[in-house]
Structures are given as structure tokens and as C-alpha cells.
Coordinates of C-alpha atoms and ligand atoms in Angstrom, one line a residue:
M1384 CA 8.7 33.1 6.4
R1385 CA 11.5 34.1 4.2
S1386 CA 13.3 30.8 4.6
R1387 CA 10.0 29.1 3.6
I1388 CA 9.9 31.2 0.4
K1389 CA 13.5 30.4 -0.2
T1390 CA 12.8 26.8 0.2
L1391 CA 10.0 26.9 -2.1
C1392 CA 12.1 28.6 -4.9
F1393 CA 14.7 25.8 -4.3
L1394 CA 12.3 23.3 -5.0
C1395 CA 10.9 24.9 -8.0
V1396 CA 14.3 25.2 -9.4
L1397 CA 14.9 21.6 -8.6
C1398 CA 11.8 20.1 -10.0
G1399 CA 11.0 22.6 -12.6
A1400 CA 7.5 24.0 -13.2
S1401 CA 5.8 20.7 -13.2
F1402 CA 6.8 20.3 -9.6
C1403 CA 3.1 20.5 -8.2
R1404 CA 1.6 18.5 -10.9
S1405 CA 4.2 15.7 -10.7
L1406 CA 3.9 15.3 -7.0
D1407 CA 3.3 11.7 -6.1
R1408 CA 1.9 11.7 -2.8
E1409 CA 1.4 7.9 -2.5
A1410 CA 4.9 7.2 -3.6
F1411 CA 6.0 6.3 -0.1
S1412 CA 4.6 4.1 2.5
I1413 CA 5.6 4.3 6.1
T1414 CA 6.7 0.9 7.4
N1415 CA 7.8 1.8 10.9
Y1416 CA 6.8 4.4 13.5
D1417 CA 8.9 4.9 16.5
L1418 CA 7.4 7.9 18.2
N1419 CA 7.7 9.6 21.6
L1420 CA 4.2 11.3 22.3
Q1421 CA 3.9 13.9 25.0
I1422 CA 0.3 14.6 25.7
E1423 CA -1.1 17.3 27.9
P1424 CA -4.9 16.6 28.1
E1425 CA -5.8 19.9 30.0
Q1426 CA -4.1 21.8 27.1
H1427 CA -5.4 19.5 24.4
R1428 CA -1.7 19.3 23.4
L1429 CA 0.2 16.6 21.6
G1430 CA 3.9 16.7 20.9
A1431 CA 5.7 14.1 18.9
R1432 CA 9.2 13.3 18.4
G1433 CA 10.8 10.2 16.9
K1434 CA 11.7 8.2 13.8
I1435 CA 9.8 6.8 10.8
T1436 CA 10.8 4.6 8.0
L1437 CA 9.7 5.4 4.5
R1438 CA 9.6 2.8 1.7
N1439 CA 9.4 3.7 -2.0
D1440 CA 6.5 1.8 -3.4
T1441 CA 7.0 3.0 -6.9
A1442 CA 9.0 1.6 -9.8
T1443 CA 11.1 4.8 -10.1
P1444 CA 13.6 6.5 -7.9
Q1445 CA 12.1 9.1 -5.7
K1446 CA 13.6 12.3 -4.3
I1447 CA 10.6 14.1 -2.9
A1448 CA 8.5 12.7 -0.1
V1449 CA 5.2 14.1 1.2
L1450 CA 4.3 13.8 4.9
Q1451 CA 1.0 14.8 6.2
I1452 CA -0.5 15.3 9.6
S1453 CA -3.6 17.1 10.9
S1454 CA -3.9 20.8 10.1
S1455 CA -4.1 21.5 13.8
L1456 CA -0.5 20.1 14.3
D1457 CA 2.6 21.7 12.9
W1458 CA 6.0 20.4 11.6
R1459 CA 8.9 21.1 13.8
V1460 CA 11.8 19.2 12.4
I1461 CA 12.4 16.8 9.5
R1462 CA 15.9 15.3 9.5
A1463 CA 17.9 12.5 7.9
A1464 CA 21.2 11.2 9.1
N1465 CA 21.4 14.0 11.4
K1466 CA 21.1 16.6 8.7
L1467 CA 18.1 18.9 8.7
L1468 CA 16.3 18.5 5.4
Q1469 CA 14.8 21.1 3.1
Y1470 CA 10.9 20.9 3.3
V1471 CA 8.0 23.3 2.2
T1472 CA 4.8 23.0 4.4
Q1473 CA 1.4 23.9 3.0
P1474 CA -2.1 23.2 3.9
Y1475 CA -3.7 20.4 1.7
T1476 CA -7.5 20.0 1.7
S1477 CA -8.4 16.4 2.3
D1478 CA -11.3 14.8 4.3
I1479 CA -9.1 12.1 5.6
D1480 CA -8.8 14.4 8.7
H1481 CA -11.6 15.8 10.9
T1482 CA -10.3 19.3 10.2
G1483 CA -10.7 18.8 6.6
V1484 CA -7.2 19.9 5.9
L1485 CA -3.8 18.5 6.4
S1486 CA -0.5 20.1 7.2
E1487 CA 1.6 18.8 4.4
A1488 CA 5.5 18.7 4.3
I1489 CA 7.0 18.3 0.9
V1490 CA 10.5 17.0 1.8
T1491 CA 13.4 17.0 -0.4
L1492 CA 15.4 13.8 0.5
P1493 CA 19.1 13.8 0.7
Q1494 CA 19.4 11.3 -2.2
D1495 CA 17.1 9.4 -4.6
V1496 CA 15.6 6.5 -2.8
A1497 CA 15.5 3.5 -5.2
P1498 CA 12.3 1.5 -5.8
H1499 CA 11.6 -0.7 -2.7
A1500 CA 14.3 0.9 -0.6
T1501 CA 13.7 2.6 2.5
I1502 CA 15.0 5.8 4.3
D1503 CA 14.7 6.8 8.0
L1504 CA 13.7 10.1 9.0
D1505 CA 13.8 11.9 12.4
I1506 CA 10.6 14.1 12.7
A1507 CA 9.0 16.3 15.3
Y1508 CA 5.6 18.0 15.3
E1509 CA 3.2 19.5 17.7
G1510 CA 0.0 21.1 18.2
V1511 CA -3.5 20.7 19.7
I1512 CA -6.3 18.1 18.9
L1513 CA -9.7 19.6 19.7
L1514 CA -13.3 18.5 18.7
D1515 CA -13.5 19.7 15.1
T1516 CA -16.5 18.9 12.8
T1517 CA -15.3 21.1 9.7
R1518 CA -15.2 18.3 7.2
L1519 CA -18.8 17.2 8.0
T1520 CA -20.3 20.7 8.6
R1521 CA -19.0 22.0 5.2
I1522 CA -20.8 19.4 3.3
G1523 CA -24.0 20.4 5.1
M1524 CA -24.2 18.1 8.1
P1525 CA -25.8 19.9 11.1
E1526 CA -23.2 20.6 13.8
D1527 CA -25.2 18.3 16.5
L1528 CA -24.8 15.3 14.2
A1529 CA -21.3 16.1 13.1
K1530 CA -20.2 16.1 16.8
N1531 CA -21.7 12.8 17.4
S1532 CA -19.6 11.3 14.5
D1533 CA -16.4 13.3 14.7
W1534 CA -15.9 13.1 18.4
D1535 CA -12.1 12.6 18.5
R1536 CA -10.2 15.0 20.8
I1537 CA -7.5 15.4 23.4
D1538 CA -9.4 16.4 26.6
E1539 CA -9.2 16.5 30.3
D1540 CA -10.2 13.2 31.7
F1541 CA -10.9 11.7 28.3
T1542 CA -8.8 11.5 25.2
A1543 CA -9.8 9.4 22.2
I1544 CA -8.1 9.9 18.8
R1545 CA -8.6 7.5 15.8
G1546 CA -5.9 7.5 13.3
S1547 CA -6.1 8.0 9.5
G1548 CA -9.6 8.5 8.3
N1549 CA -10.5 10.6 11.5
V1550 CA -7.3 12.3 12.8
A1551 CA -3.9 12.3 11.2
W1552 CA -2.2 12.3 14.7
Y1553 CA 0.8 10.4 13.1
P1554 CA 2.3 11.0 9.6
I1555 CA 0.5 9.7 6.6
A1556 CA 0.9 10.1 2.8
T1557 CA -2.2 10.2 0.7
N1558 CA -4.0 11.9 -2.1
A1559 CA -6.9 14.1 -1.3
A1560 CA -10.2 12.4 -0.1
N1561 CA -13.5 14.2 -0.8
L1562 CA -16.5 13.4 1.4
S1563 CA -18.7 15.0 -1.2
E1564 CA -17.5 12.5 -3.9
G1565 CA -19.1 9.2 -3.1
A1566 CA -16.5 6.5 -2.0
S1567 CA -13.5 8.9 -2.4
L1568 CA -12.5 8.7 1.3
F1569 CA -13.1 5.0 1.4
E1570 CA -10.9 4.5 -1.6
V1571 CA -8.1 6.8 -0.5
L1572 CA -8.2 4.9 3.0
A1573 CA -8.3 1.4 1.4
R1574 CA -5.2 2.3 -0.6
W1575 CA -3.5 3.7 2.5
R1576 CA -4.3 0.7 4.6
N1577 CA -3.1 -1.8 1.9
R1578 CA 0.1 0.1 1.5
Q1579 CA 0.6 0.1 5.4
A1580 CA 0.0 -3.7 5.7
G1581 CA 2.7 -5.1 7.9
S1582 CA 3.9 -1.7 9.4
K1583 CA 5.1 -1.5 12.9
T1584 CA 4.2 0.9 15.5
H1585 CA 6.2 1.5 18.7
L1586 CA 4.9 4.4 20.9
K1587 CA 6.1 5.8 24.1
V1588 CA 3.1 7.8 25.4
T1589 CA 3.7 10.3 28.3
T1590 CA 0.7 12.0 29.5
T1591 CA 0.0 14.5 32.5
F1592 CA -2.9 13.8 34.7
A1593 CA -4.6 15.2 37.7
G1594 CA -6.1 13.5 40.6
D1595 CA -6.4 9.7 41.5
P1596 CA -6.2 7.0 40.1
E1597 CA -3.8 7.5 37.0
P1598 CA -5.6 7.0 33.6
R1599 CA -5.0 4.1 31.4
V1600 CA -3.4 4.3 27.9
L1601 CA -4.6 2.1 25.2
L1602 CA -3.4 1.7 21.7
N1603 CA -5.8 -0.3 19.4
G1604 CA -7.6 -1.6 22.6
A1605 CA -4.4 -3.0 24.1
N1606 CA -3.2 -1.8 27.4
C1607 CA 0.0 0.2 27.0
E1608 CA 2.7 -1.1 29.5
P1609 CA 3.2 1.5 32.2
I1610 CA 7.1 2.3 32.6
M1611 CA 7.0 5.4 34.8
L1612 CA 4.6 6.9 37.1
E1613 CA 5.1 10.2 39.1
R1614 CA 2.4 11.2 41.5
V1615 CA 4.2 13.8 43.4
G1616 CA 3.6 17.4 42.0
T1617 CA 0.6 18.5 40.0
P1618 CA 0.1 17.4 37.4
G1619 CA 1.1 13.7 37.8
L1620 CA 3.1 12.1 35.0
L1621 CA 2.5 8.7 33.5
S1622 CA 4.8 7.1 30.8
T1623 CA 3.7 4.0 28.8
E1624 CA 5.1 1.7 26.0
C1625 CA 2.8 0.6 23.4
N1626 CA 3.6 -1.8 20.6
A1627 CA 1.3 -2.6 17.7
Q1628 CA 1.4 -4.3 14.3
P1629 CA -1.8 -2.9 12.9
S1630 CA -3.4 -5.0 10.3
Q1631 CA -4.9 -3.5 7.2
R1632 CA -8.1 -3.6 9.2
D1633 CA -6.9 -1.4 12.1
T1634 CA -7.0 2.3 12.5
P1635 CA -4.5 3.0 15.0
T1636 CA -6.5 4.5 17.9
L1637 CA -5.3 6.0 21.0
L1638 CA -7.3 6.3 24.2
I1639 CA -6.3 7.8 27.5
A1640 CA -8.9 7.7 30.3
R1641 CA -9.6 6.4 33.7
Y1642 CA -10.9 3.0 32.6
G1643 CA -12.1 0.1 34.7
V1644 CA -11.5 -3.3 33.3
M1645 CA -13.6 -6.4 33.1
E1646 CA -12.0 -9.5 31.7
K1647 CA -13.9 -12.5 30.4
R1648 CA -12.5 -15.2 28.3
P1649 CA -13.5 -13.9 24.8
V1650 CA -13.6 -10.1 25.7
T1651 CA -12.0 -7.2 27.7
V1652 CA -14.3 -4.4 28.4
Y1653 CA -12.9 -1.1 29.3
F1654 CA -15.5 0.9 31.1
L1655 CA -15.8 4.6 32.5
S1656 CA -17.1 5.2 36.1
N1657 CA -20.6 4.2 36.8
H1658 CA -20.9 2.1 33.7
D1659 CA -20.1 -1.3 35.4
A1660 CA -23.6 -2.7 34.8
A1661 CA -23.4 -2.0 31.0
A1662 CA -19.9 -3.5 31.0
S1663 CA -21.2 -6.6 32.5
K1664 CA -23.8 -6.9 30.0
F1665 CA -21.3 -6.8 27.2
A1666 CA -19.1 -9.2 29.0
D1667 CA -21.9 -11.7 29.6
A1668 CA -23.2 -11.4 26.1
A1669 CA -19.7 -12.0 24.8
E1670 CA -19.5 -15.3 26.8
T1671 CA -22.9 -16.4 25.8
S1672 CA -22.3 -15.8 21.9
A1673 CA -18.6 -17.1 22.0
P1674 CA -19.6 -20.7 21.1
L1675 CA -21.6 -19.7 18.2
V1676 CA -18.7 -17.6 16.7
Q1677 CA -16.3 -20.5 17.4
E1678 CA -18.6 -23.1 15.7
W1679 CA -18.6 -21.0 12.5
F1680 CA -15.2 -19.2 12.5
G1681 CA -12.8 -21.2 14.6
P1682 CA -11.1 -20.4 17.9
A1683 CA -10.2 -16.8 18.7
H1684 CA -6.8 -15.7 17.7
D1685 CA -7.3 -12.4 19.7
K1686 CA -9.6 -11.1 22.3
A1687 CA -12.4 -8.7 21.4
K1688 CA -12.1 -5.5 23.1
V1689 CA -14.8 -3.0 24.0
A1690 CA -13.9 0.4 25.1
D1691 CA -16.4 3.1 26.5
L1692 CA -16.8 6.5 25.0
R1693 CA -17.6 9.3 27.2
D1694 CA -20.4 11.1 25.1
A1695 CA -23.5 9.1 25.2
N1696 CA -24.5 10.3 21.7
A1697 CA -21.1 9.4 20.1
T1698 CA -21.4 7.0 17.2
S1699 CA -19.8 3.7 17.8
F1700 CA -16.6 2.8 15.8
E1701 CA -14.8 -0.5 15.2
S1702 CA -11.2 -1.2 14.3
G1703 CA -10.8 -4.9 13.8
P1704 CA -11.6 -6.6 17.1
L1705 CA -11.8 -3.3 19.0
L1706 CA -15.2 -1.5 19.4
L1707 CA -15.6 1.9 20.8
V1708 CA -19.1 2.4 22.0
P1709 CA -20.8 4.6 24.7
L1710 CA -21.6 1.9 27.2
S1711 CA -23.9 4.4 29.0
A1712 CA -26.3 4.5 26.0
S1713 CA -26.0 0.9 24.9
T1714 CA -27.7 -0.8 27.7
S1715 CA -31.0 -0.8 26.0
K1716 CA -29.7 -2.2 22.9
S1717 CA -28.7 -5.9 22.3
P1718 CA -25.0 -6.2 23.5
G1719 CA -25.0 -9.7 22.1
L1720 CA -25.7 -8.5 18.6
T1721 CA -23.1 -5.9 18.8
V1722 CA -20.4 -8.0 20.4
V1723 CA -20.7 -11.0 18.2
H1724 CA -19.2 -8.9 15.2
Q1725 CA -16.1 -8.1 17.2
L1726 CA -15.8 -11.7 18.3
T1727 CA -15.9 -12.7 14.7
H1728 CA -13.1 -10.3 13.8
A1729 CA -11.1 -11.8 16.7
S1730 CA -11.6 -15.3 15.3
F1731 CA -11.3 -14.7 11.6
F1732 CA -9.1 -12.8 9.7
S1733 CA -9.2 -11.9 5.9
P1734 CA -7.5 -9.1 4.0
R1735 CA -10.5 -8.9 1.8
S1736 CA -13.4 -6.7 3.0
W1737 CA -16.3 -8.6 1.6
I1738 CA -15.1 -11.6 3.5
Y1739 CA -13.9 -9.9 6.7
E1740 CA -16.8 -7.5 7.1
G1741 CA -19.2 -9.5 5.4
L1742 CA -18.7 -12.5 7.7
A1743 CA -19.0 -10.4 10.9
H1744 CA -22.2 -9.0 9.7
Y1745 CA -23.4 -12.5 8.8
A1746 CA -22.4 -13.6 12.3
Q1747 CA -24.7 -10.9 13.6
A1748 CA -27.6 -12.4 11.6
L1749 CA -26.8 -16.0 12.8
Y1750 CA -26.8 -14.6 16.4
L1751 CA -30.2 -13.3 16.0
E1752 CA -31.5 -16.5 14.4
S1753 CA -30.0 -18.4 17.3
Q1754 CA -31.9 -16.2 19.7
K1755 CA -35.1 -15.5 18.0
G1756 CA -35.4 -17.6 14.9
R1757 CA -34.9 -17.3 11.2
Q1758 CA -37.5 -14.5 10.7
A1759 CA -35.6 -12.1 13.1
A1760 CA -32.4 -12.7 11.1
L1761 CA -34.2 -11.8 7.8
D1762 CA -35.8 -8.8 9.5
Y1763 CA -32.3 -7.6 10.5
M1764 CA -30.9 -8.2 6.9
G1765 CA -34.0 -6.5 5.7
A1766 CA -32.7 -3.1 7.2
H1767 CA -29.5 -3.6 5.4
R1768 CA -31.2 -4.5 2.2
S1769 CA -33.3 -1.3 2.0
A1770 CA -30.0 0.6 2.3
L1771 CA -28.6 -1.5 -0.3
E1772 CA -31.4 -0.7 -2.7
Q1773 CA -30.2 2.9 -2.7
V1774 CA -26.6 2.2 -3.7
E1775 CA -27.3 -0.6 -6.3
P1776 CA -27.8 0.3 -9.8
N1777 CA -31.4 -0.3 -11.0
S1778 CA -30.7 -0.5 -14.7
D1779 CA -28.6 -2.9 -16.6
T1780 CA -24.9 -2.0 -16.3
A1781 CA -23.7 -5.1 -18.4
G1782 CA -20.3 -4.2 -19.8
S1783 CA -19.9 -1.0 -18.0
E1784 CA -16.8 0.1 -16.3
H1785 CA -18.8 0.3 -12.9
E1786 CA -19.7 -3.3 -13.3
V1787 CA -16.3 -4.6 -12.3
K1788 CA -15.1 -1.6 -10.3
D1789 CA -17.9 -1.7 -7.8
S1790 CA -18.0 -5.5 -7.8
L1791 CA -17.8 -6.8 -4.2
V1792 CA -14.3 -8.1 -4.7
N1793 CA -13.1 -4.7 -5.7
T1794 CA -15.3 -2.1 -4.1
S1795 CA -14.4 0.0 -1.3
D1796 CA -18.0 1.2 -0.7
E1797 CA -18.7 0.4 2.9
Q1798 CA -22.4 -0.2 2.3
L1799 CA -21.8 -2.9 -0.3
L1800 CA -18.9 -4.5 1.8
R1801 CA -21.2 -4.8 4.8
S1802 CA -24.8 -5.1 3.7
K1803 CA -24.2 -6.7 0.4
A1804 CA -21.7 -9.1 1.6
M1805 CA -23.7 -10.1 4.5
C1806 CA -26.6 -11.2 2.2
V1807 CA -24.1 -12.9 -0.2
W1808 CA -23.0 -15.2 2.8
W1809 CA -26.4 -15.8 3.9
M1810 CA -27.6 -16.8 0.4
L1811 CA -24.4 -19.2 0.1
R1812 CA -25.4 -20.7 3.3
D1813 CA -29.0 -21.3 2.1
M1814 CA -27.7 -22.8 -1.1
I1815 CA -25.1 -25.1 0.2
G1816 CA -26.0 -25.8 3.8
D1817 CA -24.2 -25.0 7.1
A1818 CA -22.0 -28.0 7.1
A1819 CA -20.3 -27.2 3.7
L1820 CA -20.1 -23.4 4.3
K1821 CA -18.4 -23.9 7.7
K1822 CA -15.9 -26.4 6.1
A1823 CA -15.1 -23.8 3.4
I1824 CA -14.6 -21.1 6.1
A1825 CA -12.3 -23.4 8.1
S1826 CA -10.2 -24.3 5.0
Y1827 CA -9.6 -20.5 4.4
K1828 CA -6.0 -19.3 5.0
P1829 CA -5.6 -15.5 4.7
E1830 CA -1.9 -15.9 3.7
Q1831 CA -2.9 -18.0 0.7
D1832 CA -5.6 -15.5 -0.3
N1833 CA -3.7 -14.1 -3.2
D1834 CA -6.6 -14.0 -5.7
P1835 CA -10.2 -13.1 -5.5
T1836 CA -11.3 -16.5 -6.8
Y1837 CA -9.6 -18.2 -3.7
M1838 CA -12.5 -18.1 -1.5
P1839 CA -15.1 -18.9 -4.1
H1840 CA -13.0 -22.1 -5.0
L1841 CA -13.1 -23.2 -1.4
I1842 CA -16.7 -22.9 -1.4
T1843 CA -17.2 -24.7 -4.7
A1844 CA -14.9 -27.5 -3.3
Q1845 CA -17.1 -28.1 -0.3
S1846 CA -20.5 -27.6 -2.0
Q1847 CA -19.6 -29.9 -5.1
R1848 CA -21.9 -27.6 -7.0
D1849 CA -21.2 -25.2 -9.8
L1850 CA -21.8 -21.7 -8.4
S1851 CA -19.9 -19.8 -11.0
W1852 CA -23.2 -18.0 -12.2
F1853 CA -23.7 -16.8 -8.6
F1854 CA -20.2 -15.6 -8.0
D1855 CA -20.4 -13.9 -11.4
D1856 CA -23.4 -11.9 -10.7
W1857 CA -22.7 -11.1 -6.8
L1858 CA -18.9 -11.1 -6.4
Y1859 CA -17.0 -10.4 -9.7
H1860 CA -19.5 -8.0 -11.1
D1861 CA -22.0 -5.5 -9.7
R1862 CA -25.0 -6.6 -11.6
G1863 CA -27.5 -4.8 -9.2
L1864 CA -30.4 -7.0 -7.6
P1865 CA -32.8 -9.5 -8.8
D1866 CA -36.5 -8.6 -9.1
F1867 CA -38.8 -11.4 -8.8
K1868 CA -42.3 -11.7 -10.1
I1869 CA -44.9 -14.4 -10.0
E1870 CA -46.2 -14.2 -13.4
S1871 CA -48.8 -16.9 -13.3
A1872 CA -50.1 -19.7 -11.3
Y1873 CA -52.6 -22.2 -12.1
A1874 CA -53.7 -25.3 -10.0
A1875 CA -55.7 -28.2 -11.1
S1876 CA -56.8 -31.4 -9.1
T1877 CA -55.3 -34.6 -10.1
P1878 CA -57.1 -38.0 -10.4
T1879 CA -55.3 -39.0 -7.2
K1880 CA -57.0 -36.1 -5.4
S1881 CA -53.8 -34.1 -5.0
F1882 CA -53.2 -30.7 -6.7
M1883 CA -50.8 -29.8 -9.5
L1884 CA -49.6 -26.3 -9.3
T1885 CA -48.0 -24.8 -12.5
L1886 CA -46.0 -21.7 -11.7
T1887 CA -44.2 -19.2 -14.0
L1888 CA -41.8 -17.0 -12.4
D1889 CA -39.8 -14.1 -13.8
N1890 CA -36.6 -12.6 -12.7
L1891 CA -36.9 -8.9 -14.1
G1892 CA -33.7 -7.8 -12.4
T1893 CA -30.1 -7.9 -13.5
A1894 CA -28.6 -10.5 -11.0
A1895 CA -29.4 -14.3 -10.7
A1896 CA -30.2 -15.9 -7.5
E1897 CA -31.5 -19.0 -5.9
V1898 CA -34.8 -18.0 -4.1
P1899 CA -37.3 -19.8 -2.0
V1900 CA -40.8 -20.0 -3.2
I1901 CA -43.2 -20.5 -0.4
I1902 CA -46.6 -22.0 -1.3
K1903 CA -49.4 -22.0 1.1
F1904 CA -52.3 -24.3 1.2
A1905 CA -55.1 -25.3 3.6
S1906 CA -53.2 -27.6 5.7
G1907 CA -49.8 -26.0 5.8
E1908 CA -47.2 -24.6 3.5
M1909 CA -44.2 -25.9 1.5
T1910 CA -41.0 -24.3 0.2
K1911 CA -39.2 -25.0 -2.9
R1912 CA -35.9 -23.4 -3.9
V1913 CA -35.4 -22.4 -7.5
E1914 CA -32.4 -20.9 -9.4
L1915 CA -33.6 -17.9 -11.4
H1916 CA -31.2 -16.2 -13.8
A1917 CA -31.2 -12.5 -14.7
K1918 CA -33.9 -11.4 -17.2
S1919 CA -35.4 -14.7 -17.5
K1920 CA -38.4 -17.0 -16.7
L1921 CA -38.9 -20.3 -15.4
T1922 CA -42.1 -22.6 -15.4
F1923 CA -42.3 -25.6 -13.1
R1924 CA -44.8 -27.9 -11.5
V1925 CA -45.2 -28.8 -8.0
E1926 CA -47.8 -31.5 -6.6
M1927 CA -49.3 -30.7 -3.3
P1928 CA -52.0 -32.4 -1.0
S1929 CA -54.5 -29.7 -1.1
A1930 CA -55.5 -26.6 -3.2
P1931 CA -52.7 -24.0 -3.0
Q1932 CA -54.0 -20.6 -1.7
E1933 CA -51.1 -18.2 -1.9
I1934 CA -47.6 -18.0 -3.3
R1935 CA -44.8 -15.9 -2.3
V1936 CA -41.4 -15.6 -4.0
N1937 CA -38.4 -14.7 -1.6
D1938 CA -38.7 -14.8 2.1
G1939 CA -36.4 -11.9 2.4
S1940 CA -33.2 -13.8 2.2
V1941 CA -32.4 -12.5 -1.3
P1942 CA -31.8 -8.8 -1.6
E1943 CA -34.4 -7.6 -4.3
G1944 CA -35.1 -4.4 -6.1
D1945 CA -38.9 -4.5 -6.0
V1946 CA -41.0 -6.7 -3.6
T1947 CA -44.3 -5.5 -4.4
N1948 CA -44.9 -8.2 -7.2
N1949 CA -43.8 -11.1 -5.1
T1950 CA -47.1 -12.5 -3.9
F1951 CA -49.9 -14.2 -5.9
R1952 CA -53.3 -15.3 -4.5
L1953 CA -55.0 -18.2 -6.2
P1954 CA -58.7 -18.3 -6.8
E1955 CA -60.8 -21.0 -5.1
P1956 CA -60.4 -24.1 -7.0
T1957 CA -63.4 -24.9 -9.2
K1958 CA -65.1 -28.0 -7.9
Ligands
ZN1002 ZN1 -16.4 -5.1 11.4

């Protein structure tokens, strides 16, 4: 204890009184992890030892680095060039970890690290990783629900620990995230992942195990290579080697379990005992839906992976092409609808969330349409739309800071990135057609995506249509949602015995859209698509073979604030 106090005083002298205020926790990113992990599942214990590389991401030299791990782990050693470094440890409240607190080491580096320069550190830490729901229960979530969401733990027979955002089982360096402050956790995580893009991970994982067969170790859904297996003695010992270069999309996730493996061309399914039937369903569904995914998003660059979770109530989790899901509970749901999302991630990569997540959700709607028709897809999007109405502003935000910050190209709000982005892709498809949109997607190169306007330009190039009004209201700004209303409709018979309908539509909302208008008459219905700008009216005329009976604006393909004013019934025509 005394040495800690001494160190603290040393740092105070070093940095002056402004030390704590001036601490830049996000100054360094970690570009390389080379760690030996010792895991004793029956003790819930993790011990880590190895080397990490820190890169100064700021424009000024840095002498202090902050390293954070879960609060259930303790720092043992931090060294550079074989010299022990001075560091202070402190608990740091942050919801980026399931315990709600990080063990933070404030490290005095041996010398200033210049901007963009790197420094290697040897580190060691250890502790336990138990089920912990603190961060959720302290914001009022009932324990039962919290357990289903924060299920990470090292446990006998089954270990599953997701990385940053759930369990800091490897060092990170972030500002505090707060679950009670809207998108705070998403924002902190998004920044961390962007900084970590291109970082490399090499792990040697040694785990004890009891009984037969030995478990399987997976990192990000990839099988770690066994390098040593000792069955003699109790417990047995298994060492494996895992390499990963996580993308901005991946949450480094470590799994240790007695998984069976089912391989199909587009997917690998890891399943726990007695879940073979559910695993087959997933694998078969992946094979069935792979052609649709390839048609839209090109050939797979990776295999989708599905790994079983032990607890039947565990909330599923995705990390790029990897899906963690309790297979025992998923048999009744549509495995095709689920797996098509991961297949899309395995085929198509973008560093931009509205593209990457939006297209994977859009693929799910396409899948439903292919199975059950357009209405099924619209119903599926309907569930997302109602969630969207909760997060979208319902008043005019023009000119506000929020309008740009929460735009689809900037936001880190998951609801917007999933639900709204999916609807945007669907609307684009309705506007420009399958062929043009497929071509735009095929021409996308993630390495050339250096500007938010890149994808919109590709779409414009294929559609030959000016869609800047649409991109303005849906991508570059958060203008909320449209609200369509049929203001008036009037039909009159023509001398040629047809009918002329005069229709006035209103968009009371704050975003423009192209929307279908469905006109029913005795012998059928017709659909007309109209472009309706925010806070504006449009009057147009349609000729039809018999008297129109009912008019409906929006078939559900455009997210909208209020749908109660979308239908208009016409009186019987006067003879
Ligand atoms: Zn996804």
C-alpha cells in the first residue's frame, strides 16, 4: 500500500495538480496483443502475461499511458525494456465492462512517446471472471433479465467472454461509458473500435479440463490450433494458439466448450451436446439462403460462424460473421432469417455501420420476401419501424447540432444503424430497382470508402437519378420521419367512361420520401409512386378504369411518424 501512495505522490509531482484532469485516456491505441492466457475454468480464473504495443494517436508526445482491464482482474506487472514501470492503479467506473468498473493502471512511461510512435510493454494481470450483472442492475434492470444479457463468465464446462463492451479481459484504453446516458456506451465503443482497426491479436490459450473429450477453444469463431494436449493427471491440460486480426466490426470473443462441429459450405456451426438437430437446421438454412446473399452481396470472403450458448435464455450476440445464440432455444424461430444476417457480413464488408449493419438487416427483409412475399418483409420492417419512432425526433430539428450528429452517417446509435439503415436500403431499392442497387453494391470497395458520400455516389451513378434530396434527409442529416396524409381525393367520370381521380397528398413530417400510393377500385388496384418533400403538398391526377373506392398512402415501406391519417375512403360516385 505504502509503495502505491509513494507512486501516486511521485506522479503528482511529475504532472502537477492538473494530473487527473489532464489524463488523456484515449491517447494510445493498442496495435498488437501477444498474450499467454492461463484459464482454470473450475476456479473461474484467468491469468495473462505477454506483450502489447501502444501507439500514440495524438499530436503531442505522451509520457503517461492508461491501461484498463475488468475490475475483477488485477494488474501484476507492467514493464518496458525489462524495467519495471511506475504505475498507479485505481478503480474507474465505466459501463464498458460488465462489472461496471475497470481496474485502471496509470503508467509512467520511461520516456516521451512521440506522435504516431509506438512502445512495447510487458504486462501481467490475473483474477476471476464470474457472472456479473452490476452495470445493468444498477440502472434498474431486474436481475433475471440482466443475467440473460450479461452472461459472460469463465465456468466449468462453458466459458464465453466477449471483449470490449462486455468484459475487458484484455487491456483497453477508453473514457468512461455510462449506460444511463443514451448512446454513451455505443460512442465510446465505436471510438475504441475505430482506433483499434488493423490491430493484431496472437493468443496462446492454455486451459485445464476434466473428463473427455477435451474442449475446443475459439477466438472470434475461429478454431484455435491445439499445440499441446495432456490427458494424464487431473485436470487435463490443453494449449492452443489463436491468431486474429479483428476488424472494426469484431468484438474479440473467447469461447471454451466441448463443441461439436457441423461444416457446410457457407457456415460452420459449433453446437453443444444434444443440439445437433438445431445445428442442422441452421446449417441447412444457411445453404438455402446463401444464393440470395451471393446474388446481392457477392461471393463470401469468409465463412459465417454460429456458436451455441449454454443458457437457453441468453440473448444472442453478433460480432461480424460470428453469431452466438442458444441453439436449444432457437429451433422454433426461423434459423434462415437469423443466419442470412451473418452470411451477409461474411460476404460484404464496410467500415461504415449504416452500410454494414443496414445491409445485413436489409438482407433479412429480402430473405422474408423471398420466402413469404413482400408483405412479410414489410411486416418485419414494421417491427423495426415502431422502435424507430421512439428514437426519432418528432419535431423540426433543422439547423440543430443533433441533426448532423445523429445523422445515419455519423451516429453510433444502434437502433438507427440497424432499423433506420435497413429502411433506407429498402427505400433505395424501391426507388431505383434491384438491378441498379445490386450494381451499386457490387461496385463498392471498402478500401476506397474514405468519405460518407462515396456510397451515395455509387448509387447515383447506377440509378442515373438525382437522389441528393433523399441522401440529405436520410443519411447526412437526422430529419426525423415523414408523416403522410391524404388531404383530399375527388373522382369524376370522364366522357370515355373512365374515371379521373384528383388527389392531394400532404407530408406533415420533416423528411422527404418517395412513397407508394395504392388506389383501390372495383376491379382491382393500382400503385403510383410519388416524391413528397418535407412540409409540402402535392396534387396530381390519375385516370382509372372504374370508380376509385379507397386510397392508401404508404404500404409500410417508408418509416413514418403517424399512419392513422394514411387512408381515405371515397364516397360512391354520383351517377
Ligand atoms: Zn450484424
